[in-house]
Structure formats: C-alpha cells, structure tokens
Short mmCIF file of C-alpha atoms and ligand atoms in Angstrom, two decimals:
data_model
loop_
_atom_site.label_atom_id
_atom_site.label_comp_id
_atom_site.label_asym_id
_atom_site.label_seq_id
_atom_site.Cartn_x
_atom_site.Cartn_y
_atom_site.Cartn_z
CA UNK M 20 10.32 100.82 17.97
CA UNK M 21 9.50 100.03 14.32
CA UNK M 22 8.80 96.56 15.40
CA UNK M 23 6.62 97.64 18.43
CA UNK M 24 4.72 99.76 15.69
CA UNK M 25 4.40 96.91 13.24
CA UNK M 26 3.06 94.33 15.85
CA UNK M 27 1.27 97.11 17.83
CA UNK M 28 -0.68 98.97 15.24
CA UNK M 29 -2.55 95.59 13.94
CA UNK M 30 -3.13 94.76 17.53
CA UNK M 31 -4.93 97.84 18.32
CA UNK M 32 -6.71 97.68 15.06
CA UNK M 33 -7.95 94.03 16.16
CA UNK M 34 -8.74 95.33 19.35
CA UNK M 35 -6.21 93.24 21.58
CA UNK M 36 -4.41 96.23 22.44
CA UNK M 37 -5.63 99.34 24.17
CA UNK M 38 -4.58 102.50 21.90
CA UNK M 39 -3.01 104.25 24.69
CA UNK M 40 -0.86 101.18 25.66
CA UNK M 41 0.40 101.32 21.96
CA UNK M 42 2.42 104.35 22.94
CA UNK M 43 4.01 102.64 25.69
CA UNK M 44 4.90 99.79 23.57
CA UNK M 45 6.51 102.06 21.12
CA UNK M 46 8.61 104.27 23.69
CA UNK M 47 9.60 101.46 25.89
CA UNK M 48 12.99 100.60 23.88
CA UNK M 49 13.88 104.23 23.64
CA UNK M 50 13.69 104.61 27.36
CA UNK M 51 15.56 101.32 28.04
CA UNK M 52 18.40 102.92 26.00
CA UNK M 53 18.59 106.06 27.94
CA UNK M 54 19.25 103.73 31.03
CA UNK M 55 22.26 101.92 29.21
CA UNK M 56 23.50 104.85 27.49
CA UNK M 57 25.87 105.95 30.36
CA UNK M 58 27.38 102.49 30.97
CA UNK M 59 30.49 102.71 28.31
CA UNK M 60 31.35 106.16 29.67
CA UNK M 61 31.11 104.90 33.34
CA UNK M 62 33.66 101.90 32.22
CA UNK M 63 36.01 104.56 31.10
CA UNK M 64 35.67 106.45 34.09
CA UNK M 65 36.13 103.56 36.28
CA UNK M 66 39.68 102.97 34.95
CA UNK M 67 40.37 106.69 35.40
CA UNK M 68 39.27 106.66 38.98
CA UNK M 69 41.05 103.45 39.58
CA UNK M 70 44.41 104.81 38.90
CA UNK M 71 43.53 108.12 40.92
CA UNK M 72 42.69 105.94 43.96
CA UNK M 73 45.65 104.06 43.75
CA UNK M 74 48.13 107.20 43.69
CA UNK M 75 45.78 108.50 46.84
CA UNK M 76 46.25 105.18 48.55
CA UNK M 77 50.15 105.14 47.79
CA UNK M 78 50.12 108.36 49.64
CA UNK M 79 47.81 107.45 52.56
CA UNK M 80 49.45 104.06 53.11
CA UNK M 81 53.03 105.72 53.02
CA UNK M 82 54.72 106.16 56.41
CA UNK M 83 53.86 109.59 58.34
CA UNK M 84 56.93 111.81 57.79
CA UNK M 85 56.81 113.29 61.26
CA UNK M 86 54.11 112.54 64.08
CA UNK M 87 52.51 115.31 66.33
CA UNK M 88 52.74 114.59 70.09
CA UNK M 89 49.48 113.56 71.48
CA UNK M 90 49.81 116.59 73.91
CA UNK M 91 51.82 119.30 72.19
CA UNK M 92 53.66 121.90 74.59
CA UNK M 93 52.61 125.15 74.11
CA UNK M 94 54.45 127.40 71.81
CA UNK M 95 57.44 129.29 73.43
CA UNK M 96 56.68 133.06 73.43
CA UNK M 97 58.89 135.41 71.45
CA UNK M 98 61.71 136.18 71.12
CA UNK M 99 62.79 133.10 69.60
CA UNK M 100 65.94 131.32 69.68
CA UNK M 101 66.39 128.35 67.27
CA UNK M 102 69.25 125.90 68.26
CA UNK M 103 70.37 123.10 66.18
CA UNK M 104 72.52 120.52 68.07
CA UNK M 105 74.59 117.62 66.70
CA UNK M 106 71.91 116.96 64.22
CA UNK M 107 71.85 113.67 62.17
CA UNK M 108 68.84 113.13 59.38
CA UNK M 109 68.13 110.69 57.08
CA UNK M 110 65.63 110.40 54.37
CA UNK M 111 65.00 106.55 54.41
CA UNK M 112 65.32 104.38 57.50
CA UNK M 113 68.43 102.50 56.31
CA UNK M 114 69.67 105.14 53.92
CA UNK M 115 72.80 107.09 54.23
CA UNK M 116 73.00 110.23 56.68
CA UNK M 117 72.13 113.35 54.84
CA UNK M 118 72.88 115.54 57.96
CA UNK M 119 75.63 114.32 60.19
CA UNK M 120 76.65 116.24 63.26
CA UNK M 121 75.24 119.72 62.39
CA UNK M 122 75.22 122.54 64.97
CA UNK M 123 74.03 126.18 64.67
CA UNK M 124 72.42 128.85 66.67
CA UNK M 125 69.90 131.30 65.23
CA UNK M 126 69.18 133.77 68.25
CA UNK M 127 66.90 136.70 67.40
CA UNK M 128 68.16 138.50 64.79
CA UNK M 129 71.06 136.49 63.63
CA UNK M 130 71.35 135.61 59.96
CA UNK M 131 73.11 132.55 59.02
CA UNK M 132 73.79 131.50 55.21
CA UNK M 133 74.22 127.75 54.39
CA UNK M 134 76.32 127.07 51.28
CA UNK M 135 77.84 123.72 49.89
CA UNK M 136 77.96 121.66 47.03
CA UNK M 137 74.70 120.10 45.50
CA UNK M 138 73.50 117.16 47.64
CA UNK M 139 75.56 118.42 50.97
CA UNK M 140 72.26 118.47 53.01
CA UNK M 141 71.30 122.30 52.78
CA UNK M 142 67.57 121.47 51.76
CA UNK M 143 67.58 118.60 54.25
CA UNK M 144 68.48 120.92 56.84
CA UNK M 145 65.64 123.47 56.06
CA UNK M 146 63.25 120.25 56.21
CA UNK M 147 64.23 119.25 59.51
CA UNK M 148 63.80 122.89 60.78
CA UNK M 149 60.29 122.92 59.38
CA UNK M 150 59.44 119.41 60.72
CA UNK M 151 58.87 117.93 57.23
CA UNK M 152 61.55 115.28 58.46
CA UNK M 153 62.21 113.81 61.44
CA UNK M 154 65.83 113.82 62.94
CA UNK M 155 67.59 110.48 63.53
CA UNK M 156 69.91 111.88 66.03
CA UNK M 157 70.51 115.47 67.86
CA UNK M 158 67.95 117.88 68.53
CA UNK M 159 66.35 121.03 67.38
CA UNK M 160 65.08 123.45 70.09
CA UNK M 161 62.68 126.60 69.97
CA UNK M 162 63.87 128.77 73.25
CA UNK M 163 64.89 125.46 74.74
CA UNK M 164 62.04 123.32 73.99
CA UNK M 165 62.51 120.27 71.76
CA UNK M 166 60.52 120.91 68.66
CA UNK M 167 59.39 117.44 68.72
CA UNK M 168 57.17 118.38 71.76
CA UNK M 169 55.50 121.24 69.72
CA UNK M 170 52.64 120.70 67.38
CA UNK M 171 54.22 121.05 63.91
CA UNK M 172 51.50 123.51 62.70
CA UNK M 173 52.37 125.84 65.75
CA UNK M 174 56.33 125.68 65.13
CA UNK M 175 55.54 126.50 61.14
CA UNK M 176 53.94 129.81 62.58
CA UNK M 177 57.28 130.63 63.91
CA UNK M 178 59.60 129.31 61.37
CA UNK M 179 58.47 130.22 57.92
CA UNK M 180 59.71 129.14 54.38
CA UNK M 181 60.33 130.91 51.18
CA UNK M 182 61.15 127.82 48.99
CA UNK M 183 63.45 127.56 45.87
CA UNK M 184 60.38 127.22 43.44
CA UNK M 185 57.83 129.24 45.36
CA UNK M 186 54.33 128.62 43.89
CA UNK M 187 52.38 131.32 42.26
CA UNK M 188 48.69 130.70 41.83
CA UNK M 189 46.80 131.53 39.06
CA UNK M 190 45.51 134.84 40.46
CA UNK M 191 46.53 138.39 41.07
CA UNK M 192 49.92 139.74 42.34
CA UNK M 193 47.96 141.27 45.17
CA UNK M 194 46.11 138.18 46.07
CA UNK M 195 49.17 136.00 45.95
CA UNK M 196 50.89 138.12 48.37
CA UNK M 197 47.71 138.39 50.55
CA UNK M 198 47.74 134.39 50.84
CA UNK M 199 50.44 135.01 53.84
CA UNK M 200 48.03 137.05 55.57
CA UNK M 201 44.24 136.97 54.66
CA UNK M 202 43.33 140.47 56.59
CA UNK M 203 46.25 142.22 55.00
CA UNK M 204 45.21 145.73 53.64
CA UNK M 205 46.65 146.78 50.33
CA UNK M 206 49.00 149.05 52.06
CA UNK M 207 50.52 146.38 53.95
CA UNK M 208 50.57 144.32 50.62
CA UNK M 209 52.58 147.39 48.96
CA UNK M 210 54.82 147.65 51.62
CA UNK M 211 55.80 143.97 51.38
CA UNK M 212 56.38 144.37 47.66
CA UNK M 213 58.29 147.31 48.32
CA UNK M 214 60.60 145.57 50.65
CA UNK M 215 61.14 142.92 48.07
CA UNK M 216 61.92 145.45 45.62
CA UNK M 217 59.33 144.87 43.20
CA UNK M 218 56.67 147.46 44.00
CA UNK M 219 57.99 150.13 41.39
CA UNK M 220 57.48 147.42 38.82
CA UNK M 221 53.89 146.29 39.85
CA UNK M 222 52.80 149.92 40.00
CA UNK M 223 54.12 150.43 36.33
CA UNK M 224 51.76 147.86 35.18
CA UNK M 225 48.32 149.05 34.09
CA UNK M 226 46.43 146.87 36.28
CA UNK M 227 48.99 147.17 39.44
CA UNK M 228 48.07 144.86 42.20
CA UNK M 229 45.16 143.50 40.14
CA UNK M 230 47.50 142.14 37.36
CA UNK M 231 46.97 138.40 36.85
CA UNK M 232 50.27 136.32 37.32
CA UNK M 233 48.86 133.54 35.05
CA UNK M 234 49.15 129.55 35.65
CA UNK M 235 52.16 128.86 38.00
CA UNK M 236 53.02 132.70 37.55
CA UNK M 237 53.83 132.04 33.71
CA UNK M 238 53.01 135.57 32.90
CA UNK M 239 55.84 137.17 35.25
CA UNK M 240 59.57 136.57 34.74
CA UNK M 241 61.43 134.15 37.27
CA UNK M 242 63.05 137.09 39.20
CA UNK M 243 59.53 138.96 39.45
CA UNK M 244 58.01 135.44 40.56
CA UNK M 245 60.92 134.87 43.51
CA UNK M 246 60.25 138.61 44.56
CA UNK M 247 56.70 138.14 44.70
CA UNK M 248 57.15 135.13 46.85
CA UNK M 249 59.56 136.77 48.84
CA UNK M 250 56.82 139.73 49.54
CA UNK M 251 54.55 136.85 50.56
CA UNK M 252 57.06 135.54 53.17
CA UNK M 253 57.71 139.15 54.35
CA UNK M 254 53.96 140.12 54.68
CA UNK M 255 53.65 136.77 56.64
CA UNK M 256 56.14 137.99 59.02
CA UNK M 257 57.64 134.80 60.53
CA UNK M 258 60.12 135.31 63.38
CA UNK M 259 62.36 133.12 61.68
CA UNK M 260 62.67 133.11 58.15
CA UNK M 261 64.03 130.31 55.86
CA UNK M 262 64.98 131.10 52.60
CA UNK M 263 65.99 128.12 50.26
CA UNK M 264 67.98 129.08 47.15
CA UNK M 265 65.71 132.12 46.42
CA UNK M 266 67.75 133.05 43.77
CA UNK M 267 68.27 129.70 41.68
CA UNK M 268 67.20 129.48 38.17
CA UNK M 269 68.17 133.26 37.78
CA UNK M 270 71.22 134.70 35.70
CA UNK M 271 73.69 135.84 37.93
CA UNK M 272 73.15 139.18 37.68
CA UNK M 273 69.58 139.08 38.54
CA UNK M 274 70.49 136.52 41.49
CA UNK M 275 72.95 138.96 42.94
CA UNK M 276 70.64 141.57 42.83
CA UNK M 277 67.81 139.58 44.54
CA UNK M 278 70.24 138.34 47.11
CA UNK M 279 71.28 141.99 47.95
CA UNK M 280 67.69 143.12 48.04
CA UNK M 281 66.68 140.14 50.54
CA UNK M 282 69.63 140.62 52.62
CA UNK M 283 68.37 144.38 53.18
CA UNK M 284 64.91 143.25 53.64
CA UNK M 285 65.75 140.67 56.35
CA UNK M 286 68.02 143.00 58.34
CA UNK M 287 67.28 142.47 61.99
CA UNK M 288 65.06 139.51 61.28
CA UNK M 289 66.43 136.03 62.19
CA UNK M 290 67.02 134.32 58.89
CA UNK M 291 68.59 131.11 57.43
CA UNK M 292 69.57 131.72 53.74
CA UNK M 293 70.55 128.78 51.73
CA UNK M 294 72.52 129.71 48.60
CA UNK M 295 75.01 128.72 46.27
CA UNK M 296 75.93 132.19 45.19
CA UNK M 297 78.23 134.01 47.55
CA UNK M 298 78.19 137.43 46.48
CA UNK M 299 76.74 139.61 49.23
CA UNK M 300 77.28 137.10 52.21
CA UNK M 301 79.69 139.49 53.70
CA UNK M 302 76.28 141.04 55.20
CA UNK M 303 75.42 137.69 57.27
CA UNK M 304 76.85 136.81 60.77
CA UNK M 305 77.75 133.40 60.00
CA UNK M 306 78.47 131.16 57.09
CA UNK M 307 77.93 127.45 57.70
CA UNK M 308 79.97 125.34 54.73
CA UNK M 309 78.05 121.90 54.56
CA UNK M 310 79.87 119.04 52.56
CA UNK M 311 78.29 115.62 52.47
CA UNK M 312 76.15 116.32 55.44
CA UNK M 313 78.93 117.57 57.72
CA UNK M 314 80.21 121.01 58.49
CA UNK M 315 83.43 121.43 56.66
CA UNK M 316 84.20 124.93 57.95
CA UNK M 317 82.20 128.09 59.38
CA UNK M 318 82.96 131.74 59.91
CA UNK M 319 82.32 135.13 58.19
CA UNK M 320 82.92 135.61 54.74
CA UNK M 321 86.07 137.49 55.28
CA UNK M 322 87.48 134.47 57.31
CA UNK M 323 86.24 131.74 54.96
CA UNK M 324 87.63 133.71 51.88
CA UNK M 325 90.91 134.04 53.62
CA UNK M 326 91.73 130.21 54.20
CA UNK M 327 92.02 127.56 51.82
CA UNK M 328 88.82 125.17 51.43
CA UNK M 329 85.51 124.63 49.87
CA UNK M 330 84.20 128.35 50.33
CA UNK M 331 87.50 129.96 48.98
CA UNK M 332 87.38 127.63 46.02
CA UNK M 333 83.72 128.49 45.53
CA UNK M 334 84.42 132.09 45.86
CA UNK M 335 87.32 131.80 43.45
CA UNK M 336 85.30 130.10 40.95
CA UNK M 337 82.47 132.41 41.40
CA UNK M 338 84.70 135.61 40.75
CA UNK M 339 86.53 133.88 37.70
CA UNK M 340 83.11 133.35 35.84
CA UNK M 341 81.79 136.28 33.68
CA UNK M 342 78.80 137.53 34.89
CA UNK M 343 76.08 136.42 32.70
CA UNK M 344 73.74 139.37 32.00
CA UNK M 345 70.08 138.72 30.58
CA UNK M 346 68.64 142.15 30.79
N1 ATP Z 429 63.15 113.78 49.49
C1 ATP Z 429 64.29 113.13 49.53
N2 ATP Z 429 64.24 111.61 49.45
C2 ATP Z 429 65.24 110.99 49.64
N3 ATP Z 429 66.59 111.43 49.67
C3 ATP Z 429 66.82 112.75 49.61
C4 ATP Z 429 65.57 113.69 49.41
N4 ATP Z 429 66.02 115.02 49.44
C5 ATP Z 429 67.20 114.82 49.48
N5 ATP Z 429 67.82 113.67 49.59
C6 ATP Z 429 69.42 113.04 49.65
O1 ATP Z 429 69.72 113.68 50.82
C7 ATP Z 429 71.05 114.14 50.23
C8 ATP Z 429 71.20 115.83 50.65
O2 ATP Z 429 70.23 116.44 49.83
P1 ATP Z 429 69.80 117.98 49.84
O3 ATP Z 429 68.73 118.24 49.02
O4 ATP Z 429 69.66 118.43 51.20
O5 ATP Z 429 70.85 118.58 49.14
P2 ATP Z 429 71.12 120.25 48.85
O6 ATP Z 429 72.45 120.56 49.65
O7 ATP Z 429 69.84 120.88 49.41
O8 ATP Z 429 71.46 120.09 47.53
P3 ATP Z 429 71.22 121.46 46.22
O9 ATP Z 429 72.23 122.24 46.18
O10 ATP Z 429 71.16 120.63 44.94
O11 ATP Z 429 69.77 121.74 46.46
C9 ATP Z 429 71.40 113.91 49.04
O12 ATP Z 429 72.09 112.68 49.06
C10 ATP Z 429 69.85 113.72 48.35
O13 ATP Z 429 69.91 112.66 47.52
MG1 MG Z 430 68.48 122.24 47.98
#
C-alpha cells in the first residue's frame, strides 16, 4: 500500500495517473489479501474434514448388517407371539457362534429372563430379535411369519428395547420420556414415570417434568437415569419389551429395587429380561440359562435353584455377597 502511495502520488502530480485511480492502486493490495486470508484456515479444515470423511466412508462401505426384503410382508396383527427356534448367530462370517441352538417362546404376556456369564450371548440374542444381527441358522418368527420377511422398522414397532446404557438427551425429563411417543400428554408421561417408580422424585423437584437432565443425563443419578429410560420404554407401549441389563452399573440394593419395580411394571406384558442379578426372578415364568451361546438349563427360579448347575452357583454367590448399599 505504501509502495502504491509512493509511486502513485508523483504519478498523479505529473498527470500520468488519474486522481480517482490512485485510490484503486492503493486499495488493491488490501483487497487482494482479503481473498487469500481464508486459505490457511481452509487448509486446516481440509485435514479435519478428510479424517471425518474417512470415518463416514468406513461405515458406508461396511457390509449391511441386515437387509430388508424387497417386498416386506405385512406386520402380523396383535396379539403377538415371538418364537425363537434353534437359533444360531455369529458376529463375523467366519467367527465363532455367539448363539448355538437357542429356542424359546414368548407368547402374549409371558415373561422370560435370560441369565448367564459374561459373553454367553445374552445381548446377541436381543440383537437378533431386534434385527441388528442376521441369524446364521434357525429362525425367529412373529405369529408364524419369519421376521426376515418383515421390514425391520415394522418389526421394531412390535419388539422394543430398553438398553443397558439407555441414552438420555440433553433436554428435560418430560421430553426424554416423550421421545417414545411424540403426541403423549403430560398425564401419560406422568403415568409412565409412576410405573417406573420415579414420579415421586420428579414431582419433588422444583421444576418437575421440566427439570433438565444434562448432557448424557449427567445431572441425574444412574438409577434415576435407568428409571427415566424405563418410563420411556413403558410409554412406547411395545407389545414385546426387551430389557438388556437395566440394572447394570447400579449398586446391588438399587439394582434389586429397580428389578423389583420393573417386574411389577411389566406384569402381563410380553417381556424378555436380560440380567445378571437373580433377585426377584421368582416372578418370571421361565429363566433361560445361557453358557457360551448354548442353553445350559431352563426352568423356574425354584427349579433352577434346587438343582446343581450354573444358576444355583450364581444364586449362592449372590446370596453370600454382602449387599452394598449406597443410599
Ligand atoms: N458387536 C460385536 N462384534 C463382535 N463380536 C461380538 C459383538 N458383540 C458380542 N460379541 C461376541 O459375542 C459373544 C457373546 O457376547 P454377548 O455380548 O452376547 O454376551 P453377553 O452375554 O451379553 O455378555 P455380558 O453379560 O457381558 O453383557 C462374545 O464372545 C462376544 O465377544
Ligand atoms: Mg450383554
């Protein structure tokens, strides 16, 4: 700019440059810098965007976990019976079988608990039922129709999940429950919270349903978070409810209280409860004991606790452990 002034002013004086053009000569370098100013920042962003794109393409290029049929069959009408027959499943095409010959029946209103050591295939079973994983043998039927012939989204309106680490969004308690059913009224939300045994606590808060839960529900306790998630699953009113370790990460006292409450809340509803705590399981119709993907034993709590095996060992361990209370 100074250079432009130094050469431009004498040129205007001597009459070789028009006075108006002097402004152009002086301002041009400034304007030119504005054009290239963004380039270093763009170079920085390029690296970041490249890394993000690599992650997105890795997902897009991965194999589709489940394929919807080209012409999905219509969803069978209620009441719904889910039947699992000789089911086998693996997570990778040449990997080991995570489920090997599992069969179970979920007629309307029946409650079945699935227990077993870590890695025995409990979550895998829930994943196949929700069609997040394709079976490699055997089948799952809904009222006799193979679920592979149904659209996965349709199936998930019948079979719903309350997951181990249910996610709460950075919003209010009421909105987090309402996610399950947008048009739900406040009264319906309160009713779901009451069935999840958390309404008294919510109503004791100064802002009630409008209390914010924080990012990932950080401003509520683990037990309260699971109960809000349970209320959401109850409001969704799935005909078949899958609960995967709803009491995981809670101290034993809170875990047993939550299990007792959810067993009460799911009475009469078709439920598959995956759990590692056995307290309260005398309320379910059948307990399936999984071990390395196979059914090691099955029966009622009284039957399983009476005979030697994995279940009795788990039950004795649970009773011998002192209850940890963090209240
Ligand atoms: N997403 C996955 N990808 C690959 N393998 C998996 C995946 N999920 C589970 N597995 C494998 O499948 C087997 C069964 O795991 P699964 O998660 O079903 O066990 P689990 O009974 O739910 O255990 P936990 O009590 O620890 O939750 C394990 O050997 C596990 O390593
Ligand atoms: Mg699991």
